[in-house]
Every structure is written in C-alpha cells, then in structure tokens.
Coordinates of C-alpha atoms and ligand atoms in Angstrom, one line a residue:
M8 CA 148.5 11.4 142.9
N9 CA 146.1 8.6 143.6
A10 CA 148.1 5.6 144.6
K11 CA 146.2 2.4 145.1
V12 CA 146.2 1.6 148.7
N13 CA 144.8 -1.1 150.8
T14 CA 146.1 -0.4 154.2
P15 CA 144.7 -1.9 157.3
A16 CA 144.7 0.1 160.5
P17 CA 148.0 -0.2 162.4
A18 CA 147.8 -3.3 164.6
S19 CA 148.4 -1.5 167.9
V20 CA 145.5 0.9 167.4
P21 CA 142.5 0.2 169.6
T22 CA 139.3 0.7 167.8
F23 CA 136.3 2.4 169.3
A24 CA 133.5 0.8 167.5
D25 CA 131.0 3.2 169.0
G26 CA 133.2 6.3 168.6
I27 CA 134.3 8.2 171.7
G28 CA 131.9 10.2 173.8
R29 CA 129.0 10.1 171.3
A30 CA 126.4 10.3 174.1
D31 CA 127.8 13.7 175.0
F32 CA 126.8 15.1 171.6
P33 CA 123.0 15.4 171.4
I34 CA 123.0 16.6 167.8
L35 CA 124.4 13.2 166.6
S36 CA 121.2 11.5 167.4
R37 CA 119.1 13.7 165.2
T38 CA 117.9 12.7 161.7
V39 CA 118.0 14.6 158.5
Y40 CA 115.6 13.7 155.7
G41 CA 114.4 11.0 158.0
R42 CA 117.8 9.3 158.1
P43 CA 120.3 9.2 161.0
L44 CA 122.8 12.0 160.7
V45 CA 126.3 10.9 159.7
Y46 CA 128.4 14.0 160.3
L47 CA 131.7 14.0 158.4
D48 CA 132.4 17.7 158.1
N49 CA 134.5 18.1 161.2
A50 CA 137.3 20.0 159.5
A51 CA 134.8 22.8 158.9
T52 CA 133.5 22.7 162.5
T53 CA 133.0 20.0 165.2
Q54 CA 129.9 19.4 167.1
K55 CA 129.8 20.5 170.8
P56 CA 129.5 18.3 173.8
R57 CA 126.8 18.9 176.4
Q58 CA 129.5 20.0 178.8
V59 CA 130.6 22.9 176.6
V60 CA 127.0 24.1 175.9
E61 CA 126.0 23.8 179.6
A62 CA 129.1 25.7 180.7
M63 CA 128.0 28.6 178.5
V64 CA 124.4 28.5 179.7
D65 CA 125.6 28.3 183.3
E66 CA 127.9 31.3 183.0
Y67 CA 125.2 33.4 181.3
Y68 CA 122.7 32.4 184.0
N69 CA 125.0 32.6 187.0
A70 CA 128.2 34.5 186.5
N71 CA 127.8 37.0 183.6
A72 CA 129.6 40.3 184.0
N73 CA 132.1 42.1 181.9
V74 CA 135.7 41.1 182.7
H75 CA 138.7 43.1 183.9
R76 CA 136.4 46.1 184.6
G77 CA 134.4 45.7 187.7
V78 CA 135.3 45.4 191.4
H79 CA 132.0 43.6 192.0
Y80 CA 131.7 39.9 192.7
L81 CA 130.3 38.8 189.4
S82 CA 132.9 40.7 187.4
R83 CA 135.7 39.1 189.4
Q84 CA 134.2 35.7 189.0
A85 CA 133.8 36.1 185.2
T86 CA 137.4 37.5 185.1
D87 CA 138.7 34.5 187.0
L88 CA 137.0 32.1 184.6
H89 CA 138.4 34.0 181.6
E90 CA 141.9 34.1 182.9
Q91 CA 141.8 30.5 184.1
A92 CA 140.8 29.7 180.5
R93 CA 144.0 31.4 179.3
D94 CA 146.0 29.1 181.6
T95 CA 144.1 26.1 180.4
V96 CA 145.0 27.0 176.8
R97 CA 148.6 27.6 177.9
Q98 CA 148.8 24.1 179.4
F99 CA 147.0 22.5 176.5
I100 CA 149.5 23.8 173.9
H101 CA 152.4 23.8 176.4
A102 CA 153.4 27.4 176.2
R103 CA 155.7 29.0 178.8
S104 CA 153.4 31.8 180.0
T105 CA 149.9 33.1 179.8
T106 CA 151.4 36.4 178.5
E107 CA 151.9 34.4 175.2
I108 CA 148.3 33.5 174.8
I109 CA 146.2 36.0 173.0
F110 CA 142.4 35.4 172.5
T111 CA 141.1 36.2 169.0
R112 CA 138.0 35.3 167.1
G113 CA 139.7 32.4 165.4
T114 CA 142.6 31.3 163.3
T115 CA 141.7 33.8 160.7
E116 CA 141.8 36.8 163.0
A117 CA 145.0 35.5 164.6
I118 CA 146.8 35.6 161.2
N119 CA 145.2 38.9 160.3
L120 CA 146.5 40.3 163.7
L121 CA 150.0 39.1 163.0
A122 CA 150.1 40.3 159.4
S123 CA 148.7 43.7 160.4
C124 CA 151.0 44.2 163.3
M125 CA 154.1 43.0 161.4
A126 CA 153.3 45.4 158.5
R127 CA 152.8 48.3 160.9
R128 CA 156.1 47.5 162.5
K129 CA 157.9 47.5 159.1
Q130 CA 156.3 47.9 155.7
G131 CA 156.9 45.4 152.9
G132 CA 159.0 42.3 152.5
E133 CA 158.2 38.7 151.7
V134 CA 156.4 35.9 153.5
I135 CA 156.9 32.3 152.5
V136 CA 153.7 30.2 152.5
S137 CA 153.1 26.7 151.1
A138 CA 151.1 25.6 148.1
M139 CA 148.5 24.0 150.3
E140 CA 147.5 27.0 152.5
H141 CA 143.9 28.0 153.5
H142 CA 142.9 31.5 152.2
S143 CA 143.2 32.8 155.7
N144 CA 147.0 32.2 155.5
I145 CA 147.3 33.9 152.1
V146 CA 145.0 36.9 151.9
P147 CA 145.9 38.6 155.3
W148 CA 149.6 38.8 154.1
Q149 CA 148.6 40.1 150.7
L150 CA 146.2 42.7 152.3
N151 CA 149.1 44.0 154.4
G152 CA 151.5 44.5 151.6
F153 CA 153.6 41.4 151.8
K154 CA 154.8 39.6 148.7
L155 CA 154.2 35.8 148.8
K156 CA 156.8 33.2 148.0
V157 CA 155.4 29.7 147.7
I158 CA 156.9 26.3 148.8
P159 CA 155.9 24.0 145.9
M160 CA 154.2 20.7 146.5
T161 CA 155.2 17.4 144.8
D162 CA 152.7 15.2 143.0
E163 CA 152.6 13.1 146.1
G164 CA 151.4 15.9 148.2
E165 CA 154.6 16.6 150.0
L166 CA 156.2 20.1 150.4
D167 CA 159.5 20.4 148.5
L168 CA 161.9 21.4 151.2
D169 CA 164.9 21.7 148.8
A170 CA 163.0 24.3 146.9
Y171 CA 161.9 25.9 150.2
D172 CA 165.4 26.5 151.2
T173 CA 166.1 28.6 148.1
L174 CA 163.1 31.0 148.7
F175 CA 164.8 32.9 151.5
T176 CA 166.1 36.4 150.7
P177 CA 167.1 39.4 152.8
E178 CA 163.5 40.5 152.4
T179 CA 162.0 37.4 154.0
R180 CA 160.0 38.5 157.0
A181 CA 158.2 35.3 158.0
V182 CA 157.4 31.7 157.0
S183 CA 153.7 30.8 157.5
V184 CA 152.5 27.3 157.0
A185 CA 149.7 24.9 158.0
Q186 CA 150.8 22.0 160.2
V187 CA 148.0 19.9 158.6
S188 CA 146.4 20.6 155.3
N189 CA 142.6 21.1 155.5
V190 CA 142.2 19.5 152.1
L191 CA 144.8 16.7 151.8
G192 CA 145.0 16.0 155.5
V193 CA 148.8 15.5 155.3
V194 CA 150.9 16.5 158.2
N195 CA 153.7 18.8 157.0
P196 CA 157.3 18.4 158.3
I197 CA 157.1 21.5 160.4
D198 CA 160.1 20.6 162.5
R199 CA 162.3 20.9 159.4
I200 CA 160.4 23.9 158.1
I201 CA 161.0 25.7 161.4
S202 CA 164.7 24.7 161.7
I203 CA 165.4 25.8 158.1
A204 CA 163.7 29.1 158.7
H205 CA 165.5 29.7 162.0
S206 CA 168.8 28.9 160.3
H207 CA 168.0 31.9 158.0
G208 CA 167.0 34.0 161.1
V209 CA 163.3 34.1 160.1
P210 CA 160.3 33.6 162.4
V211 CA 157.7 30.9 161.7
V212 CA 153.9 31.1 162.0
I213 CA 152.1 27.8 162.2
D214 CA 148.5 27.5 161.3
G215 CA 147.3 24.9 163.7
A216 CA 143.6 25.0 162.8
Q217 CA 143.6 21.4 161.5
S218 CA 146.3 20.0 163.8
T219 CA 145.3 21.1 167.3
P220 CA 142.0 19.1 167.4
H221 CA 143.8 15.9 166.3
M222 CA 147.3 15.7 167.7
A223 CA 149.3 16.9 170.7
V224 CA 150.9 20.3 170.0
D225 CA 153.7 21.6 172.2
M226 CA 154.9 25.1 171.7
I227 CA 158.2 24.6 173.6
E228 CA 159.1 21.4 171.7
M229 CA 157.9 22.7 168.4
D230 CA 159.8 26.0 168.8
C231 CA 157.6 27.9 166.4
D232 CA 157.4 31.6 166.9
Y233 CA 153.6 32.0 166.5
F234 CA 150.8 29.4 166.4
A235 CA 147.1 29.9 165.7
F236 CA 144.0 27.7 166.2
S237 CA 140.2 27.9 166.4
S238 CA 138.0 26.9 169.3
H239 CA 135.1 25.7 167.1
K240 CA 137.2 23.0 165.4
I241 CA 138.1 21.4 168.8
Y242 CA 134.6 21.1 170.3
G243 CA 134.5 24.6 171.6
P244 CA 132.2 27.5 170.7
T245 CA 132.4 29.6 167.6
G246 CA 133.9 33.1 167.7
V247 CA 137.0 32.3 169.8
G248 CA 140.5 31.4 168.7
V249 CA 144.0 31.7 170.0
L250 CA 147.2 33.3 168.8
Y251 CA 150.3 32.0 170.6
G252 CA 153.5 34.1 170.2
K253 CA 156.9 34.0 171.9
E254 CA 156.9 36.7 174.4
Q255 CA 160.0 38.5 173.2
L256 CA 158.5 38.7 169.6
L257 CA 155.0 39.8 170.7
D258 CA 156.7 42.5 172.8
Q259 CA 158.2 44.0 169.7
L260 CA 154.9 44.3 167.8
P261 CA 152.7 47.4 167.9
P262 CA 149.1 46.9 169.0
Y263 CA 146.4 45.5 166.7
Q264 CA 143.1 47.3 167.3
G265 CA 142.5 50.2 169.6
G266 CA 140.0 50.4 172.3
G267 CA 139.3 49.4 175.9
E268 CA 141.6 47.2 177.8
M269 CA 144.6 47.4 175.4
I270 CA 145.7 50.8 176.9
R271 CA 147.5 51.9 180.0
N272 CA 146.8 55.7 179.8
V273 CA 144.9 57.7 177.2
S274 CA 144.9 61.4 176.5
F275 CA 144.0 63.3 173.4
D276 CA 147.7 63.8 172.7
H277 CA 149.2 60.5 173.6
T278 CA 148.2 57.0 174.5
T279 CA 150.4 54.3 176.2
F280 CA 149.6 50.6 175.9
N281 CA 149.0 47.7 178.2
D282 CA 151.2 44.7 178.8
L283 CA 150.9 41.4 177.1
P284 CA 148.6 39.8 176.3
Y285 CA 146.0 42.6 176.8
R286 CA 147.8 44.9 174.4
F287 CA 146.3 42.8 171.6
E288 CA 142.9 42.3 173.0
A289 CA 140.9 45.6 172.5
G290 CA 137.3 45.7 173.6
T291 CA 135.2 43.2 175.6
P292 CA 136.5 39.7 174.9
D293 CA 134.2 36.8 174.3
Y294 CA 134.7 35.7 177.9
I295 CA 131.8 33.2 177.8
G296 CA 133.4 31.7 174.8
T297 CA 136.9 31.5 176.3
H298 CA 135.6 29.8 179.4
A299 CA 133.7 27.3 177.2
L300 CA 136.8 26.7 175.1
A301 CA 138.6 25.8 178.3
V302 CA 135.8 23.3 179.1
A303 CA 136.3 21.8 175.6
L304 CA 140.0 21.5 176.1
D305 CA 139.5 19.9 179.5
Y306 CA 137.0 17.5 177.8
V307 CA 139.7 16.6 175.2
S308 CA 142.4 16.2 177.8
G309 CA 140.1 14.1 179.9
I310 CA 139.9 11.6 177.1
G311 CA 143.5 12.1 176.1
I312 CA 144.6 13.7 172.8
E313 CA 146.7 10.6 172.0
T314 CA 143.7 8.4 172.4
I315 CA 141.7 10.7 170.1
H316 CA 144.5 10.8 167.6
R317 CA 144.8 7.0 167.4
H318 CA 141.1 6.6 167.0
E319 CA 140.9 9.3 164.2
Q320 CA 144.0 7.9 162.6
D321 CA 142.2 4.5 162.5
L322 CA 139.2 6.2 160.8
T323 CA 141.5 8.0 158.3
H324 CA 143.2 4.7 157.4
Y325 CA 139.9 2.8 157.2
A326 CA 138.3 5.6 155.0
I327 CA 141.2 5.4 152.5
E328 CA 140.9 1.6 152.5
R329 CA 137.1 1.6 152.0
L330 CA 136.9 4.4 149.5
S331 CA 139.8 3.2 147.3
Q332 CA 137.7 0.1 146.6
I333 CA 135.1 2.2 144.8
Q334 CA 135.2 2.3 141.0
G335 CA 136.3 5.6 139.6
M336 CA 137.5 6.9 143.0
H337 CA 140.4 9.3 143.1
I338 CA 141.8 10.1 146.6
Y339 CA 144.2 13.0 146.8
A340 CA 147.7 12.2 148.2
P341 CA 146.7 9.0 150.1
D342 CA 150.3 7.7 150.5
T343 CA 151.5 10.9 152.0
L344 CA 148.4 11.0 154.2
L345 CA 149.1 7.5 155.5
A346 CA 152.9 8.0 155.8
S347 CA 152.5 11.3 157.8
A348 CA 150.4 9.4 160.5
S349 CA 147.7 11.9 159.9
A350 CA 144.2 11.9 161.4
G351 CA 143.2 14.4 158.9
P352 CA 140.5 14.7 156.3
V353 CA 140.3 12.6 153.1
S354 CA 139.6 14.5 149.9
F355 CA 138.4 12.7 146.8
N356 CA 136.5 12.9 143.5
I357 CA 134.7 10.2 141.5
R358 CA 135.3 10.1 137.8
G359 CA 132.3 11.5 135.9
I360 CA 130.5 12.9 138.9
H361 CA 130.7 16.6 139.9
H362 CA 131.8 17.1 143.5
L363 CA 128.7 19.3 144.2
D364 CA 126.3 16.6 142.8
L365 CA 128.0 13.9 144.9
G366 CA 127.8 16.1 148.1
T367 CA 124.2 17.0 147.5
L368 CA 123.1 13.4 146.9
L369 CA 125.1 12.2 149.9
D370 CA 123.3 14.9 152.0
R371 CA 119.9 13.4 150.9
L372 CA 121.2 10.2 152.5
G373 CA 121.9 12.0 155.8
I374 CA 125.6 12.2 155.2
A375 CA 127.2 15.6 155.8
V376 CA 130.5 16.1 153.8
R377 CA 132.1 19.2 152.5
T378 CA 132.4 20.0 148.8
G379 CA 134.1 22.7 146.9
H380 CA 137.5 24.4 147.0
H381 CA 137.7 24.3 150.8
C382 CA 139.1 27.9 150.9
A383 CA 142.2 26.6 149.2
E384 CA 141.9 27.7 145.6
P385 CA 145.6 27.8 144.8
L386 CA 145.8 24.1 146.0
M387 CA 142.9 23.2 143.7
H388 CA 144.7 24.7 140.8
R389 CA 147.8 22.7 141.7
L390 CA 145.7 19.5 141.9
G391 CA 144.0 20.3 138.6
A392 CA 140.6 20.1 140.4
E393 CA 137.8 22.6 140.5
G394 CA 136.8 21.1 143.9
T395 CA 136.7 17.9 145.9
V396 CA 134.5 16.1 148.3
R397 CA 136.0 16.0 151.8
A398 CA 135.2 13.6 154.6
S399 CA 136.7 14.6 157.9
F400 CA 136.6 12.9 161.3
A401 CA 136.2 13.6 165.0
L402 CA 136.4 11.6 168.1
Y403 CA 132.7 10.6 167.9
N404 CA 132.9 9.1 164.4
T405 CA 132.9 5.4 163.8
R406 CA 134.0 2.9 161.1
A407 CA 130.2 2.4 160.6
D408 CA 130.0 6.1 159.6
I409 CA 132.6 5.4 156.9
D410 CA 130.7 2.3 155.8
T411 CA 127.6 4.4 155.4
L412 CA 129.6 7.0 153.4
A413 CA 131.1 4.3 151.1
A414 CA 127.6 2.7 150.6
G415 CA 126.2 6.2 149.9
I416 CA 128.9 6.9 147.3
E417 CA 128.3 3.6 145.6
R418 CA 124.6 4.3 145.5
V419 CA 125.2 7.7 143.9
C420 CA 127.6 6.1 141.4
H421 CA 124.8 3.7 140.3
M422 CA 122.5 6.6 139.7
F423 CA 125.0 8.2 137.2
Ligands
LIG705 N1 143.4 27.4 158.5 C1 143.0 26.2 158.2 C2 144.0 25.1 157.8 C3 141.6 25.9 158.2 O1 141.2 24.7 157.9 C4 140.7 26.9 158.6 C5 139.3 26.7 158.6 O2 138.8 25.8 158.0 C6 141.2 28.2 158.9 C7 142.6 28.4 158.8 C8 140.3 29.3 159.3 O3 139.7 29.0 160.5 P1 138.6 30.0 161.1 O4 137.6 30.1 160.0 O5 138.1 29.2 162.3 O6 139.2 31.3 161.4

C-alpha cells in the first residue's frame, strides 16, 4: 500500500509560503519545550482564530440570554444570532432550508441522533458502512440494534464499489460513509456511493467531519440524505456540530431527546412536538457556540474554501513527497490520496519505530502529530497496523512546517 511517489505540487497551485491567516491564530506563536510549536494535528481539532474567540467573549459580555424563551431585548438578540448562525450554516453547505439544519454537539451526536431516531421509527435492519469509518460511524448504529454490512477496501485504499453494490438487501435501512477518511485522507467517491444507494431506494448519511473543513460541500448537488460535521474541526468552538437532513426525511423521524423547546404542548397524558428543526433540539442549545461557528464559517468563506483547499492540497502533496524520501517510511495509500485530490491527513509508520515513540519524540521537538488508531480500529486491522502517526493540515500550515516534521522524523530515526 506504500507506492513510491515523488509528486510535485500541481503547477497551477499558488503556494502560501507563510500559510494563510497565521496572524489570526495566537496559539501558533507559542513555544513548547522551548521550541516553536508546529501544529499538525488539525484532523483532531483546529486552532481558533481571534475572530471566533472574540465573538464568544463579546456575546457573553454583551448579548447573553437564553434563546427562544424570552420576550426581552437580550433574549431576542441572542435568538437572532443563533438563528442567523443556522442560516450561515445553510448557506455554507448549500442546503435548501434552515429547517434542514439541526444543531448538535458534533458529528458524533449527529450520527447518534440519526441512529436512535431511525431505530425508534422501525427496529432492526442493516446499515452499510465502509471499512474506513471512524468509531462514531460504527458504534451508534450497533448500539441502536442495526447490523453492519461493510464496503471492503482495496490494498490501494479505495472502496470496492462492485462489492458495495452486492451488499444491499430488503433489510438495508441506510448507507453511512465518510466523505474523507480521517486516517488515509482519501476522498471517497460519494457521488457513486449515493447514486448506487438511491438506485436501491436507500438513504445515505455522509460523515463530513473531515471534508467540510477542506473542500466545498453542497447538499443540493451532492444529493445525500443526511450530512454531519463538527464545528471544532473548521476553526469553530468545541461542543457544536451540525446534522443536515432532507426535510421530508427528517419529518418522518420521531424526536431524539425530550425536554424544552422540542415540544408544542405537554400534558401528563400526551405531548405534541415542535416543527423542524426544533423537534430535534431539546434543551438550551449552545447558542454562544452556534454564533461562533457562524463566525468561523464566515472566516473560511472570507478566504474562500477553494483557496484553502488548494493550499492544503499543496501541503498534502508536499508532505507525501518529503516524507517518502525518508528511509523506512511507509505512507498509507499515497497514490489514492494524491489521485483523489485530497487535502486530507497523511498517515505513516517508520519501520522499526513504534508510532507512540515517534509521536512522543516529535512532541519534544515541538511538533504536534496524532498517534494511535485514530478511532478507526477496524481500519487498523485492515491495514495490519496497531496504529499510525498522522500529520494533518490546516490553512495556517506551511511547507516549512512539513520540512520541520521531516527533519524531526530523520532525527528520531538516527536515535534508533
Ligand atoms: N468522523 C470522522 C471522520 C472524524 O474524523 C471524527 C473526529 O475525528 C468524527 C467523526 C467525530 O467527530 P466529533 O468528535 O467532533 O464528534
């Protein structure tokens, strides 16, 4: 699975030698162990620009009140910010209506919500997932009584779509796949995955946790039925996420959690439920977080997601080129990563060095990478690896960060 590659960045790609917007991210100028921080763990979470943090502080200081509940000025102001945020999300992912945008705590809660509501609507059945899913797209389905069928992966890191087509049965309730793998970084062919599922009359859930921060996503064009992503992976605050669902499908699902705001009328004998999207949003939402997510999305849109994508794609290409020159280096699925025009993470191991040791020693050099199974244990089994080291990029990263990483790895190699 480790093809030798030496691929220069595509000629048309402008390179941002200094990264994009670095000055907006104060944390990037700190040191760790006396060394400048090189933050390459963006697939886990991104750093936050000043604009996002300041928006949160500003709302707490100046416009904090519970939303949808008060007739007073502050409550209406906070409600406006919260609902404007819903529309910002709608525009960002190009959904038809704000009724299709449900705020959750993150991708994980979005998929749990769906699995739970689908199970309550009708018990049992099968869900098709892929061999490269994050645990949050595996366990919620299992917990809710669905049997998993798995799209196999080739040695090159591609999903086997011929095998996929044979997995459908009358029991298939949904297909649920990641648009971009959080380990391999490859972009899956979701257009074909969706059209095959629809030809079987089955709805598709797309886990957009690793795609939304790096490439344009368009609900109308994609025609998926549900889509989930997390704020904290796209420069927004933690604790907020989004579930998009087609209105006619959401309308058929029972509520998720019970509590305030999701009801229309309550009595001890009978309760009726609110309209979309509030039916799925019980309790006080993280309205400071939703507003800050909107500020983060505006920040991304202000730069342009295409510009960010091209820059990060350049970093991914450059990382593969630089890292593959290191003796004993094994990069996972580099050809598919390059061919899929990904701006995703690069996963690797060095022969003879445990991934945890490599990560720990890189940390002492000020380089933050992720090590371990990346919440994708079934994929690790498929790769025959206990874990990997993962470098993942954001708009503020530079080729110089990757040079530092490569030099760090070489230094660790000399120690072993
Ligand atoms: N799906 C993928 C592909 C991920 O990479 C992650 C997080 O790393 C998740 C789901 C879960 O996201 P969260 O922890 O923000 O809910």
